[in-house]
Amino acid sequence: MAIRLGMHSHRLFNGGVSLPPTYRLSVWRDWDCEGLHCFSVWKPDNSIDFATIERVYAQWKSRGVKVVKCFGAVPTWAALRPTEPDTYDGRTLYGVPGRRSGPKDLAQYEDYCFRFISWAWAAGYLYAAEGWNEPIPEFSSMDWTRLADVQQRVFRAARRVSAAIPVYSPAQSYWTRIPELLAARCSDGTLLSDCFDVLAWHPYNCGAASVGAPSTIESTVSQVKGWCAAAGKPAMRLAISELGYGPTWGGQWFAALSADQKGRALYETTRACRDAGLDSVIFYAHDNYESGVGLIGGPEKNATISSWLDKGAANLGLLLADVGIAAAATVGPYVATPYDGASITGDDALVALVVVKPGQVEPPPPPPPPPPPPPPPPPPPPPPPPPPVVGPVEFAAAAPGVAASAAASITLARPAAGAAGQLALAAVSVFSKTVTVATPAGWTRHLAQDATFGRSKLWVFSRLLGSTEPASYAFALSAPAHCVAALSIYSGIDATTPVAGVGVQNSGFTTQFRSGTVAVGQAGSRVVGLFATGSWPRSFTAPAAMAERVDVKGAANLGLLLADVGIAAAATVGPYVATPYDGASITGDDARGALVVVKPGAGG
């Protein structure tokens, strides 16, 4: 298979002194190119400096090279912690406060990534989009959950443009914890590893075993593949987006090689990565120098190293062909002619001939005797008794609840329509992420969902109604807080397992409160949708497919919509979209959505 050979540059085509490369490449990774970081091109008015970006990208495109865009930092004005010093280990790296903390507004960040990717893809510049560069303290102060939420936004933005765009993971420097990255989850529960197509990392100072590297690329790739398999991702695509040899921090073996040996080491390392099935190997860097040697030997100034890189950029092509031989003989040589798509070009030739020996052809066996006639079939069994009549689940009644001020509990009245064998479903939205809602006796808790940015949390409970029930139900809070609540009652439910599933979705700040999807395994089920605001009182317009049952607006904070829909056949349903409004117009808020599947049965 082909592998994409890539390179970094720091100053090329951007007003600096670097020379353009003369060797062939497939991709170029733009991290560290002066003036192209997100904190440089994403402007305070939310515009993007495409003119500066294009000056660099267009030069690469003219050489047939695609860009791996790395979204690895944010400007101070867009940062989650804009006053956080840009220092690490006693030094300042870029002098941009807050750049390591990630974006403060995930929806705004997704919009920025979407606009960037849309432009670069339409212009023919882009190969892949990559997440945060090296999420280690030097480059990131985000925890795993926040990093996963940021990567999810890069992934969503790329998918909105085209499913053909590969999305690379946050690029792990090799000493960070790749198994922890594979196990990390977004705040909505999605695995971080479901938010990229290719796992990328930066091994450094590794080379092919065939050139005597002290740390071999083969063992490195094998270890990463083992981690992916252990995380349930054995088919995960892999890429190396930074590989270099710093002579003052571990690459002394490479620095001591001659130009020809360095070139061969780069070529053989590319070949080893190709044989391991990697998507790309990107060397660091075209024009970054250390001790006058450079991390890959300064190939733009060295024709010997450049010629070896040309061989690697040829993607190490492979031809397989065969011929039948009629009689014993010495055959060959056979000649294949290489070309690059336009003309015949030379390369380093590796040729093998494999002789496949024929076997003796056996005559076909005689046909078997015909089988004896089958015995007469047994009489059919009596028909089974008809199944009990179940469902469908039907709505019976609903009631709202609201605390007029911060309270230590909230009470929901039981509608008179409630009867034994029916299911009561209660939702409580609390204006606090730390205050908890106790599960009352006889109730089962199904969900405790935080808002992404807002200060609220959604709790969902259910109860199978008995022959005697109180006139109301109280839900105690661990501390006084503003809250709203909703209660709905359903008949025709499965008394053993009435709640068959729950799906959740946080959409961030938006005017479209979008639920996730949920699997409905049985016809006649009913899906209950719960849509809650994160910080402000709102009312709702219910999703078009659902019937609104409760729309309650808090006295000071929060709003909660309960709506439902009957499902005629087993299917995966959703998403459903509710629209918030403040009484006069549609207004955005931090969106939370939950879907609860109520299963049908003979009860109720």
Coordinates of C-alpha atoms in Angstrom, one line a residue:
M1 CA 0.0 0.0 0.0
A2 CA 1.1 3.6 -0.5
I3 CA 2.1 5.8 2.5
R4 CA 2.0 9.7 2.5
L5 CA 5.4 11.1 3.2
G6 CA 5.2 14.5 4.8
M7 CA 7.2 17.3 6.2
H8 CA 7.0 20.4 8.6
S9 CA 8.4 23.8 7.9
H10 CA 8.7 26.9 10.1
R11 CA 9.2 29.8 7.8
L12 CA 8.7 28.6 4.2
F13 CA 6.7 31.0 1.9
N14 CA 5.7 33.1 4.8
G15 CA 8.2 36.0 4.7
G16 CA 11.1 33.9 6.2
V17 CA 14.5 32.8 4.9
S18 CA 13.8 29.1 4.3
L19 CA 14.4 27.6 0.9
P20 CA 11.6 25.7 -0.9
P21 CA 12.2 22.0 -0.9
T22 CA 13.3 20.3 -4.1
Y23 CA 12.3 16.8 -3.1
R24 CA 8.8 15.2 -3.5
L25 CA 6.2 15.1 -0.7
S26 CA 2.6 14.1 -0.4
V27 CA 1.5 16.1 2.6
W28 CA 2.7 19.1 4.8
R29 CA 1.7 19.6 8.4
D30 CA 1.2 23.3 9.2
W31 CA 1.8 23.2 13.0
D32 CA 4.7 25.6 14.0
C33 CA 4.7 27.5 10.7
E34 CA 5.2 31.1 11.7
G35 CA 1.9 33.1 11.5
L36 CA -0.4 30.2 10.8
H37 CA -1.3 29.0 14.3
C38 CA -4.9 29.4 15.2
F39 CA -4.0 32.1 17.7
S40 CA -2.6 34.1 14.8
V41 CA -5.2 33.7 12.1
W42 CA -8.4 33.6 14.2
K43 CA -9.1 37.3 14.8
P44 CA -11.0 39.0 17.7
D45 CA -13.9 39.8 15.4
N46 CA -14.3 36.1 14.8
S47 CA -13.0 36.4 11.2
I48 CA -10.2 34.2 9.8
D49 CA -7.2 35.6 8.0
F50 CA -7.5 33.4 4.9
A51 CA -5.2 35.7 2.9
T52 CA -2.2 34.9 5.0
I53 CA -3.0 31.2 5.1
E54 CA -3.5 31.0 1.4
R55 CA -0.1 32.6 0.7
V56 CA 1.4 29.5 2.3
Y57 CA -1.1 26.8 1.3
A58 CA -1.1 27.8 -2.4
Q59 CA 2.7 27.4 -2.6
W60 CA 2.3 23.8 -1.4
K61 CA -0.6 23.1 -3.7
S62 CA 1.5 24.3 -6.7
R63 CA 3.9 21.4 -5.8
G64 CA 1.1 18.9 -5.6
V65 CA 1.2 18.8 -1.8
K66 CA -1.9 18.6 0.5
V67 CA -2.1 20.1 4.0
V68 CA -2.7 18.4 7.3
K69 CA -4.3 21.3 9.3
C70 CA -3.5 21.1 13.0
F71 CA -6.0 22.9 15.3
G72 CA -3.6 23.1 18.3
A73 CA -4.2 26.4 20.2
V74 CA -6.6 29.3 20.6
P75 CA -6.2 33.1 20.8
T76 CA -6.5 34.8 24.1
W77 CA -9.9 36.3 23.3
A78 CA -11.4 32.9 22.6
A79 CA -9.7 31.0 25.5
L80 CA -11.5 29.3 28.4
R81 CA -9.0 30.9 30.8
P82 CA -7.7 34.0 29.0
T83 CA -5.5 35.2 32.0
E84 CA -3.7 31.8 32.3
P85 CA 0.1 32.5 31.8
D86 CA 1.7 31.1 28.7
T87 CA 4.6 29.6 30.7
Y88 CA 5.8 26.1 31.3
D89 CA 8.9 24.8 33.1
G90 CA 10.1 28.3 33.7
R91 CA 9.9 29.5 30.1
T92 CA 7.4 31.2 27.7
L93 CA 6.8 29.4 24.4
Y94 CA 4.5 31.6 22.3
G95 CA 3.5 34.5 24.7
V96 CA -0.2 34.0 24.1
P97 CA -2.1 33.9 27.5
G98 CA -4.8 31.3 27.7
R99 CA -3.8 29.5 24.5
R100 CA -3.3 26.1 26.4
S101 CA -6.7 26.2 28.1
G102 CA -8.7 25.5 24.9
P103 CA -11.8 27.3 23.7
K104 CA -14.3 28.8 26.1
D105 CA -17.3 28.4 23.7
L106 CA -17.3 24.9 22.0
A107 CA -20.1 25.9 19.6
Q108 CA -18.1 28.9 18.5
Y109 CA -15.0 26.8 18.2
E110 CA -16.8 24.2 16.0
D111 CA -18.0 27.1 13.8
Y112 CA -14.4 28.3 13.4
C113 CA -13.1 24.8 12.5
F114 CA -16.0 24.4 10.1
R115 CA -15.3 27.7 8.3
F116 CA -11.6 26.8 8.1
I117 CA -12.1 23.3 6.8
S118 CA -14.8 24.3 4.3
W119 CA -12.5 26.9 2.8
A120 CA -9.4 24.7 2.6
W121 CA -11.4 21.7 1.3
A122 CA -13.2 23.7 -1.4
A123 CA -9.9 25.3 -2.5
G124 CA -8.2 21.9 -2.9
Y125 CA -5.6 22.5 -0.2
L126 CA -6.7 20.1 2.6
Y127 CA -5.9 16.4 3.1
A128 CA -6.7 16.0 6.8
A129 CA -7.8 17.9 9.9
E130 CA -5.9 17.2 13.1
G131 CA -6.9 17.8 16.8
W132 CA -4.9 19.5 19.5
N133 CA -1.1 19.4 19.1
E134 CA 0.6 17.4 21.9
P135 CA -1.8 17.6 24.8
I136 CA 0.9 17.7 27.5
P137 CA 1.4 20.6 30.0
E138 CA 3.6 22.5 27.6
F139 CA 0.9 22.8 25.0
S140 CA -2.4 22.1 26.9
S141 CA -3.9 22.7 30.4
M142 CA -7.2 20.8 29.5
D143 CA -8.2 17.7 31.3
W144 CA -9.1 14.5 29.3
T145 CA -12.9 15.3 29.2
R146 CA -12.4 18.9 27.9
L147 CA -9.8 17.7 25.4
A148 CA -12.4 15.1 24.2
D149 CA -15.1 17.8 23.9
V150 CA -12.7 19.9 21.8
Q151 CA -11.8 17.0 19.5
Q152 CA -15.4 16.2 19.1
R153 CA -16.0 19.7 17.7
V154 CA -13.1 19.3 15.2
F155 CA -14.6 15.9 14.2
R156 CA -18.1 17.3 13.8
A157 CA -16.9 20.3 11.7
A158 CA -15.0 18.0 9.3
R159 CA -17.9 15.6 8.9
R160 CA -20.2 18.6 8.2
V161 CA -17.9 19.4 5.2
S162 CA -17.2 15.9 3.8
A163 CA -16.9 12.3 5.1
A164 CA -13.9 12.0 2.8
I165 CA -11.7 14.2 5.1
P166 CA -9.6 12.1 7.5
V167 CA -9.6 13.4 11.0
Y168 CA -6.4 12.8 13.0
S169 CA -6.4 12.5 16.8
P170 CA -4.9 15.0 19.2
A171 CA -1.3 14.4 18.3
Q172 CA 0.3 12.5 21.2
S173 CA 3.9 13.1 22.0
Y174 CA 5.2 9.6 22.7
W175 CA 5.8 10.0 26.4
T176 CA 2.1 10.9 27.1
R177 CA -0.5 8.3 27.8
I178 CA -2.0 6.9 24.6
P179 CA -4.0 4.3 26.5
E180 CA -5.6 7.0 28.5
L181 CA -6.4 9.0 25.4
L182 CA -8.1 5.9 23.9
A183 CA -10.2 5.5 27.1
A184 CA -11.1 9.2 27.5
R185 CA -14.7 10.3 27.0
C186 CA -16.5 13.5 26.1
S187 CA -18.9 15.1 28.6
D188 CA -21.8 13.4 26.7
G189 CA -20.2 10.0 27.2
T190 CA -18.9 9.6 23.7
L191 CA -15.4 7.9 23.5
L192 CA -12.7 10.3 22.4
S193 CA -11.5 7.6 20.1
D194 CA -14.9 7.7 18.2
C195 CA -14.0 11.3 17.3
F196 CA -11.1 10.6 15.0
D197 CA -10.3 8.3 12.1
V198 CA -6.5 8.1 12.5
L199 CA -4.5 7.9 15.8
A200 CA -1.4 10.2 15.4
W201 CA 1.6 10.5 17.6
H202 CA 5.1 11.8 17.8
P203 CA 7.7 9.1 18.6
Y204 CA 11.0 11.1 17.8
N205 CA 14.5 9.5 17.5
C206 CA 13.0 6.2 16.2
G207 CA 14.3 4.7 13.0
A208 CA 14.0 1.5 11.0
A209 CA 15.8 -1.5 12.6
S210 CA 17.7 -2.0 9.4
V211 CA 19.7 1.2 9.9
G212 CA 20.7 0.5 13.5
A213 CA 18.4 2.9 15.3
P214 CA 18.6 2.4 19.1
S215 CA 14.8 2.8 19.3
T216 CA 13.1 1.2 16.3
I217 CA 10.0 2.4 14.5
E218 CA 8.8 -1.2 14.2
S219 CA 8.6 -1.8 17.9
T220 CA 7.0 1.6 18.5
V221 CA 4.2 0.9 15.9
S222 CA 3.7 -2.6 17.4
Q223 CA 3.2 -1.1 20.9
V224 CA 0.7 1.5 19.7
K225 CA -1.2 -1.2 17.7
G226 CA -1.3 -3.3 21.0
W227 CA -2.8 -0.3 22.9
C228 CA -5.5 0.1 20.2
A229 CA -6.4 -3.6 20.2
A230 CA -6.7 -3.5 24.1
A231 CA -9.0 -0.5 23.8
G232 CA -11.3 -2.4 21.3
K233 CA -9.9 -0.5 18.3
P234 CA -7.8 -3.2 16.5
A235 CA -8.5 -1.7 13.0
M236 CA -7.6 1.9 14.0
R237 CA -5.6 3.7 11.3
L238 CA -2.3 5.1 12.5
A239 CA -0.1 8.0 11.5
I240 CA 3.2 9.6 12.7
S241 CA 2.8 13.4 12.4
E242 CA 6.2 14.4 13.9
L243 CA 9.3 12.3 13.6
G244 CA 12.8 13.9 13.9
Y245 CA 16.2 13.4 15.4
G246 CA 17.3 16.1 17.9
P247 CA 21.1 15.6 18.5
T248 CA 20.9 17.3 22.0
W249 CA 18.0 15.2 23.2
G250 CA 18.4 11.6 22.1
G251 CA 19.2 11.7 18.4
Q252 CA 23.0 11.6 18.6
W253 CA 23.1 8.4 16.6
F254 CA 21.4 10.1 13.6
A255 CA 23.5 13.3 13.9
A256 CA 26.7 11.1 13.6
L257 CA 25.6 9.6 10.3
S258 CA 26.9 10.7 6.9
A259 CA 24.5 12.4 4.5
D260 CA 24.0 9.1 2.6
Q261 CA 23.4 7.2 5.8
K262 CA 20.9 9.9 6.9
G263 CA 19.0 9.7 3.6
R264 CA 18.9 5.9 3.8
A265 CA 17.6 6.0 7.4
L266 CA 14.7 8.3 6.3
Y267 CA 13.9 6.1 3.4
E268 CA 14.1 2.8 5.3
T269 CA 12.0 4.4 8.1
T270 CA 9.4 5.4 5.6
R271 CA 9.4 1.9 4.2
A272 CA 9.0 0.4 7.6
C273 CA 6.0 2.7 8.3
R274 CA 4.5 1.7 4.9
D275 CA 4.9 -2.0 5.7
A276 CA 3.2 -1.4 9.1
G277 CA 0.2 0.0 7.3
L278 CA 0.5 3.7 8.5
D279 CA -1.5 6.4 6.8
S280 CA 1.4 8.8 6.8
V281 CA 4.8 9.6 8.3
I282 CA 5.6 13.3 8.6
F283 CA 9.2 14.3 9.4
Y284 CA 10.1 17.3 11.6
A285 CA 11.3 19.6 10.2
H286 CA 12.2 20.9 6.8
D287 CA 13.9 24.0 8.2
N288 CA 14.3 23.6 11.9
Y289 CA 18.0 23.5 12.9
E290 CA 19.7 22.4 16.1
S291 CA 23.5 22.4 16.6
G292 CA 23.8 23.3 12.9
V293 CA 22.6 19.9 11.8
G294 CA 18.9 20.0 11.7
L295 CA 16.4 17.4 12.9
I296 CA 16.6 15.5 9.6
G297 CA 19.9 16.8 8.3
G298 CA 18.8 19.9 6.4
P299 CA 17.8 18.1 3.2
E300 CA 16.9 21.2 1.2
K301 CA 20.6 22.0 1.2
N302 CA 21.8 18.4 0.7
A303 CA 21.2 16.7 -2.6
T304 CA 22.1 13.3 -1.2
I305 CA 19.4 13.4 1.5
S306 CA 16.9 14.9 -1.0
S307 CA 17.4 12.0 -3.4
W308 CA 16.6 9.5 -0.7
L309 CA 13.4 11.5 0.3
D310 CA 12.4 11.4 -3.4
K311 CA 12.5 7.6 -3.2
G312 CA 10.3 7.7 -0.1
A313 CA 7.9 10.1 -1.7
A314 CA 7.4 7.7 -4.6
N315 CA 5.2 5.8 -2.1
L316 CA 7.4 2.6 -2.5
G317 CA 5.2 1.3 -5.3
L318 CA 4.5 -2.4 -5.8
L319 CA 3.6 -4.4 -8.9
L320 CA 2.5 -8.0 -8.8
A321 CA 2.2 -9.9 -12.1
D322 CA 2.4 -13.6 -13.2
V323 CA 2.9 -15.9 -16.2
G324 CA 2.2 -19.6 -16.8
I325 CA 5.2 -21.8 -17.8
A326 CA 4.5 -24.6 -20.3
A327 CA 7.8 -26.6 -19.9
A328 CA 10.7 -26.9 -17.4
A329 CA 13.2 -24.2 -18.1
T330 CA 15.2 -21.3 -16.7
V331 CA 13.1 -18.2 -17.3
G332 CA 13.6 -14.4 -17.0
P333 CA 14.7 -11.8 -16.7
Y334 CA 11.4 -9.9 -16.9
V335 CA 11.4 -6.1 -17.1
A336 CA 8.8 -3.7 -15.5
T337 CA 8.9 0.0 -16.4
P338 CA 8.2 2.6 -13.6
Y339 CA 6.4 5.9 -14.3
D340 CA 5.0 8.7 -12.1
G341 CA 1.8 9.1 -14.0
A342 CA 3.2 11.3 -16.7
S343 CA 6.6 10.0 -17.7
I344 CA 9.0 7.1 -17.2
T345 CA 11.2 7.8 -14.1
G346 CA 14.0 6.0 -12.4
D347 CA 14.0 4.6 -8.8
D348 CA 15.7 2.1 -6.6
A349 CA 14.7 -1.3 -8.0
L350 CA 13.7 -4.3 -5.9
V351 CA 12.5 -7.4 -7.8
A352 CA 11.6 -10.9 -6.8
L353 CA 10.4 -14.0 -8.7
V354 CA 8.4 -16.7 -6.9
V355 CA 7.9 -20.2 -8.5
V356 CA 4.6 -21.8 -7.7
K357 CA 4.8 -25.6 -8.3
P358 CA 1.9 -27.5 -9.8
G359 CA 0.4 -30.6 -8.2
Q360 CA -1.0 -33.8 -9.8
V361 CA -4.5 -33.5 -11.1
E362 CA -6.7 -36.3 -9.6
P363 CA -9.7 -37.8 -11.6
P364 CA -13.0 -36.8 -10.2
P365 CA -14.6 -39.3 -7.7
P366 CA -17.6 -41.4 -8.9
P367 CA -20.9 -39.9 -8.0
P368 CA -22.5 -41.1 -4.7
P369 CA -25.5 -43.5 -4.7
P370 CA -28.8 -41.8 -4.5
P371 CA -30.1 -41.3 -0.9
P372 CA -33.0 -43.4 0.3
P373 CA -36.4 -41.7 0.3
P374 CA -37.1 -39.7 3.4
P375 CA -39.6 -40.9 6.0
P376 CA -43.0 -39.3 6.0
P377 CA -43.1 -36.1 8.0
P378 CA -44.5 -36.2 11.6
P379 CA -47.8 -34.6 12.2
P380 CA -47.6 -30.8 12.8
P381 CA -47.6 -29.7 16.5
P382 CA -50.7 -28.0 17.8
P383 CA -50.7 -24.3 17.3
P384 CA -49.2 -22.3 20.3
P385 CA -51.5 -20.3 22.4
P386 CA -52.0 -16.7 21.2
P387 CA -49.5 -14.3 22.9
P388 CA -50.9 -12.0 25.5
V389 CA -52.0 -8.6 24.3
V390 CA -49.4 -6.0 25.0
G391 CA -49.3 -2.2 24.8
P392 CA -49.0 0.0 23.0
V393 CA -47.8 2.4 25.7
E394 CA -50.3 5.3 26.0
F395 CA -50.1 8.7 27.7
A396 CA -52.4 9.0 30.7
A397 CA -51.7 12.3 32.5
A398 CA -49.0 14.9 33.4
A399 CA -48.3 17.6 35.9
P400 CA -45.6 20.4 36.2
G401 CA -43.7 21.5 39.2
V402 CA -41.8 24.7 39.9
A403 CA -40.0 26.1 43.0
A404 CA -40.9 29.8 43.4
S405 CA -37.6 30.4 45.1
A406 CA -34.5 28.4 46.1
A407 CA -35.9 25.4 47.9
A408 CA -34.7 22.3 49.6
S409 CA -37.3 20.1 47.8
I410 CA -39.8 20.2 44.9
T411 CA -43.2 18.5 44.9
L412 CA -45.1 17.0 42.0
A413 CA -48.8 16.4 42.3
R414 CA -50.1 12.9 41.3
P415 CA -52.8 13.4 38.6
A416 CA -56.1 11.7 39.3
A417 CA -55.8 9.6 36.2
G418 CA -52.9 7.7 37.6
A419 CA -53.8 4.0 38.4
A420 CA -52.1 0.8 39.7
G421 CA -49.8 -0.8 37.1
Q422 CA -49.0 2.4 35.3
L423 CA -45.6 4.1 35.1
A424 CA -44.8 7.5 36.6
L425 CA -41.8 9.3 35.0
A426 CA -40.4 12.3 36.9
A427 CA -37.8 14.8 35.6
V428 CA -36.2 17.5 37.9
S429 CA -33.9 20.2 36.5
V430 CA -31.8 21.9 39.3
F431 CA -29.9 25.2 38.9
S432 CA -26.7 23.7 40.3
K433 CA -24.2 21.0 39.2
T434 CA -23.3 20.2 42.8
V435 CA -26.7 20.0 44.5
T436 CA -28.0 16.4 44.3
V437 CA -31.6 15.1 44.1
A438 CA -32.3 12.2 46.5
T439 CA -34.1 9.1 45.0
P440 CA -37.4 8.8 47.0
A441 CA -38.4 5.4 48.3
G442 CA -40.1 3.3 45.5
W443 CA -38.5 5.3 42.7
T444 CA -35.6 4.3 40.4
R445 CA -33.1 6.9 39.1
H446 CA -32.2 6.7 35.4
L447 CA -30.2 9.8 34.7
A448 CA -28.2 12.7 36.2
Q449 CA -27.0 14.8 33.3
D450 CA -24.8 18.0 33.6
A451 CA -25.2 21.0 31.3
T452 CA -22.1 21.6 29.1
F453 CA -21.6 25.3 30.1
G454 CA -24.7 26.2 32.1
R455 CA -25.0 25.7 35.8
S456 CA -27.7 23.1 35.9
K457 CA -28.3 19.3 36.0
L458 CA -31.2 17.1 34.9
W459 CA -32.4 14.2 37.0
V460 CA -34.8 11.5 35.8
F461 CA -36.7 8.9 37.9
S462 CA -39.5 6.3 37.4
R463 CA -42.0 4.6 39.6
L464 CA -44.4 1.7 39.1
L465 CA -47.7 2.8 40.6
G466 CA -49.4 0.6 43.2
S467 CA -52.9 0.3 44.5
T468 CA -52.4 3.0 47.0
E469 CA -50.4 6.1 46.1
P470 CA -49.9 9.5 47.9
A471 CA -51.5 12.6 46.5
S472 CA -48.0 14.1 45.6
Y473 CA -44.4 13.1 45.5
A474 CA -41.5 15.1 47.1
F475 CA -38.0 15.1 45.7
A476 CA -35.5 16.3 48.3
L477 CA -32.4 18.4 47.3
S478 CA -29.0 18.2 49.2
A479 CA -29.1 22.1 49.4
P480 CA -31.6 24.8 48.5
A481 CA -31.6 25.6 44.8
H482 CA -34.0 26.9 42.1
C483 CA -35.6 24.0 40.2
V484 CA -38.4 22.9 37.9
A485 CA -39.9 19.5 37.4
A486 CA -42.4 17.5 35.3
L487 CA -44.4 14.3 35.9
S488 CA -46.0 12.1 33.3
I489 CA -47.9 8.8 33.6
Y490 CA -48.2 6.0 31.0
S491 CA -50.4 2.9 30.7
G492 CA -49.8 -0.3 28.7
I493 CA -46.3 -0.7 30.1
D494 CA -44.1 -3.7 30.9
A495 CA -44.4 -4.0 34.7
T496 CA -41.1 -5.9 34.9
T497 CA -38.8 -3.6 32.8
P498 CA -40.8 -0.5 32.0
V499 CA -37.8 1.7 31.1
A500 CA -35.9 0.0 28.2
G501 CA -33.3 2.6 27.5
V502 CA -32.1 6.2 28.0
G503 CA -30.1 8.4 25.5
V504 CA -28.6 11.8 26.3
Q505 CA -27.2 14.7 24.2
N506 CA -25.6 18.0 25.2
S507 CA -25.6 20.4 22.2
G508 CA -23.8 23.3 23.8
F509 CA -25.2 26.9 23.4
T510 CA -27.7 26.9 20.6
T511 CA -31.3 27.8 19.5
Q512 CA -31.9 24.2 18.4
F513 CA -32.2 21.8 21.4
R514 CA -31.3 18.5 19.7
S515 CA -31.6 15.1 21.4
G516 CA -29.4 12.2 20.4
T517 CA -30.8 9.0 19.1
V518 CA -32.0 5.9 21.0
A519 CA -32.7 2.3 20.0
V520 CA -36.3 1.2 20.4
G521 CA -36.5 -2.6 20.4
Q522 CA -40.2 -3.3 20.5
A523 CA -43.2 -2.0 18.5
G524 CA -45.7 -0.1 20.7
S525 CA -43.0 1.6 22.8
R526 CA -43.2 5.3 23.6
V527 CA -40.2 7.6 23.6
V528 CA -40.3 10.4 26.1
G529 CA -38.3 13.5 25.2
L530 CA -36.9 15.8 28.0
F531 CA -35.4 19.1 26.9
A532 CA -33.8 21.4 29.6
T533 CA -32.1 24.8 29.6
G534 CA -28.7 25.3 31.2
S535 CA -29.0 28.7 32.9
W536 CA -32.1 30.8 31.9
P537 CA -35.8 30.5 32.1
R538 CA -37.2 29.4 28.7
S539 CA -40.4 27.9 27.2
F540 CA -40.3 25.6 24.2
T541 CA -41.9 24.6 21.0
A542 CA -42.0 20.8 21.1
P543 CA -40.4 18.7 18.3
A544 CA -42.8 18.3 15.3
A545 CA -43.1 14.5 15.8
M546 CA -43.9 14.7 19.5
A547 CA -46.9 15.7 21.6
E548 CA -46.2 18.3 24.3
R549 CA -47.2 17.2 27.8
V550 CA -45.4 19.7 30.2
D551 CA -43.7 23.0 29.3
V552 CA -42.7 24.6 32.6
K553 CA -40.7 27.9 32.9
G554 CA -38.9 28.5 36.2
A555 CA -39.5 31.6 38.4
A556 CA -35.8 32.7 38.2
N557 CA -33.9 30.1 36.2
L558 CA -34.4 27.1 34.0
G559 CA -37.0 25.7 31.7
L560 CA -38.1 22.1 31.0
L561 CA -40.1 20.5 28.2
L562 CA -41.6 17.0 28.5
A563 CA -43.0 15.6 25.2
D564 CA -43.5 12.0 23.8
V565 CA -44.2 10.0 20.7
G566 CA -45.5 6.5 20.1
I567 CA -43.2 4.2 18.0
A568 CA -45.0 1.8 15.6
A569 CA -42.0 -0.5 14.8
A570 CA -38.6 -1.4 16.3
A571 CA -36.1 1.2 15.1
T572 CA -33.4 3.7 16.1
V573 CA -35.2 7.0 16.4
G574 CA -34.2 10.6 16.8
P575 CA -32.7 13.1 16.9
Y576 CA -35.7 15.3 17.9
V577 CA -35.4 19.1 18.0
A578 CA -37.1 21.5 20.4
T579 CA -36.9 25.3 20.0
P580 CA -36.6 27.5 23.1
Y581 CA -38.1 31.0 23.3
D582 CA -38.2 33.6 26.1
G583 CA -41.8 34.6 25.6
A584 CA -41.1 37.0 22.7
S585 CA -38.5 35.4 20.4
I586 CA -36.3 32.4 19.8
T587 CA -33.3 32.6 22.0
G588 CA -30.3 30.3 22.5
D589 CA -29.2 28.6 25.7
D590 CA -27.1 25.6 26.8
A591 CA -29.0 22.6 25.5
R592 CA -29.6 19.3 27.2
G593 CA -31.7 16.6 25.7
A594 CA -32.7 13.1 27.0
L595 CA -34.8 10.4 25.4
V596 CA -36.4 7.7 27.6
V597 CA -37.8 4.5 26.0
V598 CA -40.9 3.2 27.8
K599 CA -41.5 -0.5 26.9
P600 CA -45.0 -2.0 26.3
G601 CA -46.4 -4.9 28.2
A602 CA -49.6 -6.5 29.4
G603 CA -49.9 -4.3 32.5
G604 CA -51.3 -0.9 33.0

